[in-house]
PDB file of C-alpha atoms in Angstrom:
ATOM      1  CA  MET A1118      -5.170  -4.022  -0.458  1.00 92.00           C
ATOM      2  CA  ARG A1119      -2.198  -1.752  -1.077  1.00 93.00           C
ATOM      3  CA  ARG A1120      -3.945   1.288   0.216  1.00 94.00           C
ATOM      4  CA  PHE A1121      -5.206  -0.557   3.303  1.00 95.00           C
ATOM      5  CA  ILE A1122      -1.789  -1.886   4.198  1.00 96.00           C
ATOM      6  CA  THR A1123      -0.108   1.499   3.551  1.00 96.00           C
ATOM      7  CA  MET A1124      -2.757   3.214   5.654  1.00 95.00           C
ATOM      8  CA  VAL A1125      -2.568   1.063   8.709  1.00 96.00           C
ATOM      9  CA  MET A1126       1.115   0.421   8.700  1.00 97.00           C
ATOM     10  CA  THR A1127       1.891   4.103   8.257  1.00 96.00           C
ATOM     11  CA  GLY A1128      -0.610   5.092  10.951  1.00 95.00           C
ATOM     12  CA  ALA A1129       1.060   2.668  13.320  1.00 94.00           C
ATOM     13  CA  PHE A1130       4.658   2.983  12.567  1.00 94.00           C
ATOM     14  CA  SER A1131       5.209   6.223  10.381  1.00 95.00           C
ATOM     15  CA  ASP A1132       6.259   6.628   6.782  1.00 94.00           C
ATOM     16  CA  ASP A1133       9.409   4.483   7.302  1.00 93.00           C
ATOM     17  CA  TRP A1134       7.480   1.301   8.213  1.00 97.00           C
ATOM     18  CA  MET A1135       8.762  -0.463   5.081  1.00 97.00           C
ATOM     19  CA  ASP A1136      12.265  -0.208   6.397  1.00 95.00           C
ATOM     20  CA  HIS A1137      11.395  -2.228   9.567  1.00 94.00           C
ATOM     21  CA  ARG A1138       8.092  -4.109   8.886  1.00 96.00           C
ATOM     22  CA  LEU A1139       8.590  -6.175   5.842  1.00 97.00           C
ATOM     23  CA  PRO A1140       9.666  -9.815   5.508  1.00 96.00           C
ATOM     24  CA  ASN A1141      13.245 -10.391   4.352  1.00 95.00           C
ATOM     25  CA  GLY A1142      13.662  -9.642   0.565  1.00 96.00           C
ATOM     26  CA  ILE A1143      10.529  -7.878  -0.168  1.00 97.00           C
ATOM     27  CA  LEU A1144      11.829  -4.211   0.175  1.00 97.00           C
ATOM     28  CA  ASP A1145      14.777  -5.198  -1.981  1.00 97.00           C
ATOM     29  CA  SER A1146      12.601  -6.560  -4.684  1.00 97.00           C
ATOM     30  CA  TRP A1147      10.390  -3.506  -4.646  1.00 97.00           C
ATOM     31  CA  LYS A1148      13.403  -1.322  -4.976  1.00 96.00           C
ATOM     32  CA  GLN A1149      14.670  -3.291  -7.924  1.00 96.00           C
ATOM     33  CA  LYS A1150      11.419  -2.998  -9.736  1.00 95.00           C
ATOM     34  CA  GLN A1151      11.326   0.799  -9.043  1.00 95.00           C
ATOM     35  CA  GLN A1152      14.973   1.127 -10.352  1.00 94.00           C
ATOM     36  CA  SER A1153      13.861  -0.686 -13.515  1.00 94.00           C
ATOM     37  CA  ASP A1154      11.288   2.047 -14.014  1.00 92.00           C
ATOM     38  CA  LEU A1155      13.835   4.698 -13.393  1.00 90.00           C
ATOM     39  CA  LYS A1156      15.846   3.378 -16.296  1.00 91.00           C
ATOM     40  CA  THR A1157      12.938   3.600 -18.784  1.00 91.00           C
ATOM     41  CA  ASP A1158      10.303   6.108 -19.448  1.00 84.00           C
ATOM     42  CA  VAL A1159       7.828   4.336 -17.172  1.00 87.00           C
ATOM     43  CA  GLU A1160       6.500   6.737 -14.433  1.00 92.00           C
ATOM     44  CA  VAL A1161       8.089   5.793 -11.095  1.00 92.00           C
ATOM     45  CA  GLN A1162       5.618   4.759  -8.491  1.00 94.00           C
ATOM     46  CA  PRO A1163       5.675   4.650  -4.690  1.00 94.00           C
ATOM     47  CA  LEU A1164       7.348   1.411  -3.496  1.00 95.00           C
ATOM     48  CA  ILE A1165       4.229  -0.251  -2.339  1.00 96.00           C
ATOM     49  CA  GLU A1166       3.096  -0.209  -5.867  1.00 96.00           C
ATOM     50  CA  TYR A1167       5.706  -2.724  -6.851  1.00 96.00           C
ATOM     51  CA  ALA A1168       4.204  -5.331  -4.323  1.00 96.00           C
ATOM     52  CA  ASP A1169       3.144  -8.610  -5.840  1.00 93.00           C
ATOM     53  CA  PHE A1170      -0.184 -10.150  -4.791  1.00 92.00           C
ATOM     54  CA  THR A1171       1.751 -12.719  -2.681  1.00 92.00           C
ATOM     55  CA  ASP A1172       3.486 -10.007  -0.660  1.00 96.00           C
ATOM     56  CA  TYR A1173       0.239  -8.903   0.998  1.00 95.00           C
ATOM     57  CA  GLN A1174      -0.064 -12.222   2.781  1.00 94.00           C
ATOM     58  CA  ARG A1175       3.479 -12.248   3.802  1.00 95.00           C
ATOM     59  CA  ILE A1176       3.305  -8.667   5.214  1.00 97.00           C
ATOM     60  CA  ILE A1177       0.036  -9.580   7.030  1.00 95.00           C
ATOM     61  CA  GLU A1178       1.331 -12.951   8.454  1.00 93.00           C
ATOM     62  CA  LEU A1179       4.579 -11.336   9.680  1.00 95.00           C
ATOM     63  CA  LYS A1180       4.099 -12.025  13.526  1.00 94.00           C
ATOM     64  CA  LEU A1181       5.230  -8.459  14.572  1.00 92.00           C
ATOM     65  CA  ASN A1182       2.692  -6.797  12.079  1.00 95.00           C
ATOM     66  CA  TRP A1183      -0.073  -9.216  12.906  1.00 95.00           C
ATOM     67  CA  SER A1184       0.095  -8.971  16.726  1.00 94.00           C
ATOM     68  CA  THR A1185       0.527  -5.160  16.924  1.00 93.00           C
ATOM     69  CA  VAL A1186      -1.758  -3.923  13.844  1.00 94.00           C
ATOM     70  CA  LEU A1187      -3.433  -6.273  11.638  1.00 95.00           C
ATOM     71  CA  LYS A1188      -5.048  -8.715  14.094  1.00 94.00           C
ATOM     72  CA  GLN A1189      -7.707  -6.138  14.964  1.00 93.00           C
ATOM     73  CA  TYR A1190      -8.812  -6.031  11.369  1.00 94.00           C
ATOM     74  CA  PHE A1191      -8.700  -9.634  10.322  1.00 92.00           C
ATOM     75  CA  GLY A1192      -9.375 -11.501  13.526  1.00 87.00           C
ATOM     76  CA  ARG A1193      -7.891 -14.852  12.823  1.00 90.00           C
ATOM     77  CA  PRO A1194      -4.875 -15.134  10.605  1.00 91.00           C
ATOM     78  CA  GLU A1195      -6.528 -18.066   8.795  1.00 92.00           C
ATOM     79  CA  ASP A1196      -9.392 -15.840   7.693  1.00 91.00           C
ATOM     80  CA  ILE A1197      -7.325 -13.445   5.662  1.00 93.00           C
ATOM     81  CA  THR A1198      -4.880 -16.253   4.539  1.00 93.00           C
ATOM     82  CA  GLU A1199      -7.686 -18.276   3.117  1.00 93.00           C
ATOM     83  CA  SER A1200      -9.285 -15.368   1.331  1.00 93.00           C
ATOM     84  CA  LEU A1201      -6.057 -14.322  -0.289  1.00 93.00           C
ATOM     85  CA  GLN A1202      -5.275 -18.002  -1.340  1.00 93.00           C
ATOM     86  CA  ARG A1203      -8.742 -18.285  -2.898  1.00 92.00           C
ATOM     87  CA  LEU A1204      -8.239 -15.080  -4.782  1.00 93.00           C
ATOM     88  CA  TYR A1205      -4.725 -15.954  -6.033  1.00 90.00           C
ATOM     89  CA  PRO A1206      -5.805 -18.047  -8.984  1.00 88.00           C
ATOM     90  CA  VAL A1207      -8.468 -15.640  -9.970  1.00 89.00           C
ATOM     91  CA  ARG A1208      -5.692 -12.837  -9.899  1.00 88.00           C
ATOM     92  CA  LEU A1209      -3.414 -14.977 -11.897  1.00 86.00           C
ATOM     93  CA  ALA A1210      -6.154 -15.450 -14.488  1.00 86.00           C
ATOM     94  CA  THR A1211      -6.736 -11.686 -14.731  1.00 85.00           C
ATOM     95  CA  ILE A1212      -3.169 -10.710 -14.854  1.00 83.00           C
ATOM     96  CA  HIS A1213      -2.531 -13.060 -17.717  1.00 84.00           C
ATOM     97  CA  ALA A1214      -5.682 -12.048 -19.649  1.00 87.00           C
ATOM     98  CA  ARG A1215      -7.385 -15.517 -19.319  1.00 88.00           C
ATOM     99  CA  ILE A1216     -11.063 -16.057 -19.298  1.00 89.00           C
ATOM    100  CA  ILE A1217     -12.658 -15.973 -15.824  1.00 89.00           C
ATOM    101  CA  THR A1218     -15.405 -18.507 -15.322  1.00 90.00           C
ATOM    102  CA  GLN A1219     -18.681 -17.662 -13.661  1.00 94.00           C
ATOM    103  CA  GLU A1220     -17.699 -19.672 -10.639  1.00 92.00           C
ATOM    104  CA  GLU A1221     -14.552 -17.661 -10.387  1.00 91.00           C
ATOM    105  CA  ILE A1222     -16.363 -14.369 -10.600  1.00 92.00           C
ATOM    106  CA  LEU A1223     -18.698 -15.432  -7.763  1.00 93.00           C
ATOM    107  CA  LEU A1224     -15.731 -16.514  -5.680  1.00 91.00           C
ATOM    108  CA  LEU A1225     -13.977 -12.993  -6.504  1.00 91.00           C
ATOM    109  CA  MET A1226     -17.108 -11.229  -5.366  1.00 93.00           C
ATOM    110  CA  VAL A1227     -17.467 -13.103  -2.113  1.00 93.00           C
ATOM    111  CA  GLU A1228     -13.812 -13.122  -1.091  1.00 92.00           C
ATOM    112  CA  THR A1229     -13.378  -9.447  -1.982  1.00 91.00           C
ATOM    113  CA  LYS A1230     -16.308  -8.616   0.135  1.00 92.00           C
ATOM    114  CA  ARG A1231     -14.909 -10.591   3.073  1.00 91.00           C
ATOM    115  CA  VAL A1232     -11.520  -8.848   2.767  1.00 91.00           C
ATOM    116  CA  VAL A1233     -12.909  -5.282   2.363  1.00 90.00           C
ATOM    117  CA  LYS A1234     -15.334  -5.866   5.219  1.00 90.00           C
ATOM    118  CA  SER A1235     -12.340  -6.492   7.377  1.00 88.00           C
ATOM    119  CA  PHE A1236     -10.788  -3.224   6.504  1.00 87.00           C
ATOM    120  CA  LYS A1237     -13.636  -1.433   8.299  1.00 81.00           C
ATOM    121  CA  ARG A1238     -13.222  -3.413  11.679  1.00 66.00           C
ATOM    122  CA  SER A1239     -11.402  -2.223  14.736  1.00 54.00           C
TER     123      SER A1239
END
């Protein structure tokens, strides 16, 4: 998801898209996380690598991003919103090293396929 967002947003708006195309507060949050890495021995990553899973939905749903770039990939905003909302509990489980049920694995496979298939549209 990060690579896709970076690719289409950079392609449409240049490398400084984050300065103009992120919902309020997201860029500051990413910069804070990056600054934390600068203070430690952790390798500093590009800003998009500090995005939370929930940031993707906020970036995609931002009206200006949606209408000018992302609509052509996802069709209806509800499609991507529903997929991300279904994936969120599974994402939480994996990030906290919880056991994932067989139903969650199936859900993960189906929703991931739906999202990745959207990346190839346009």
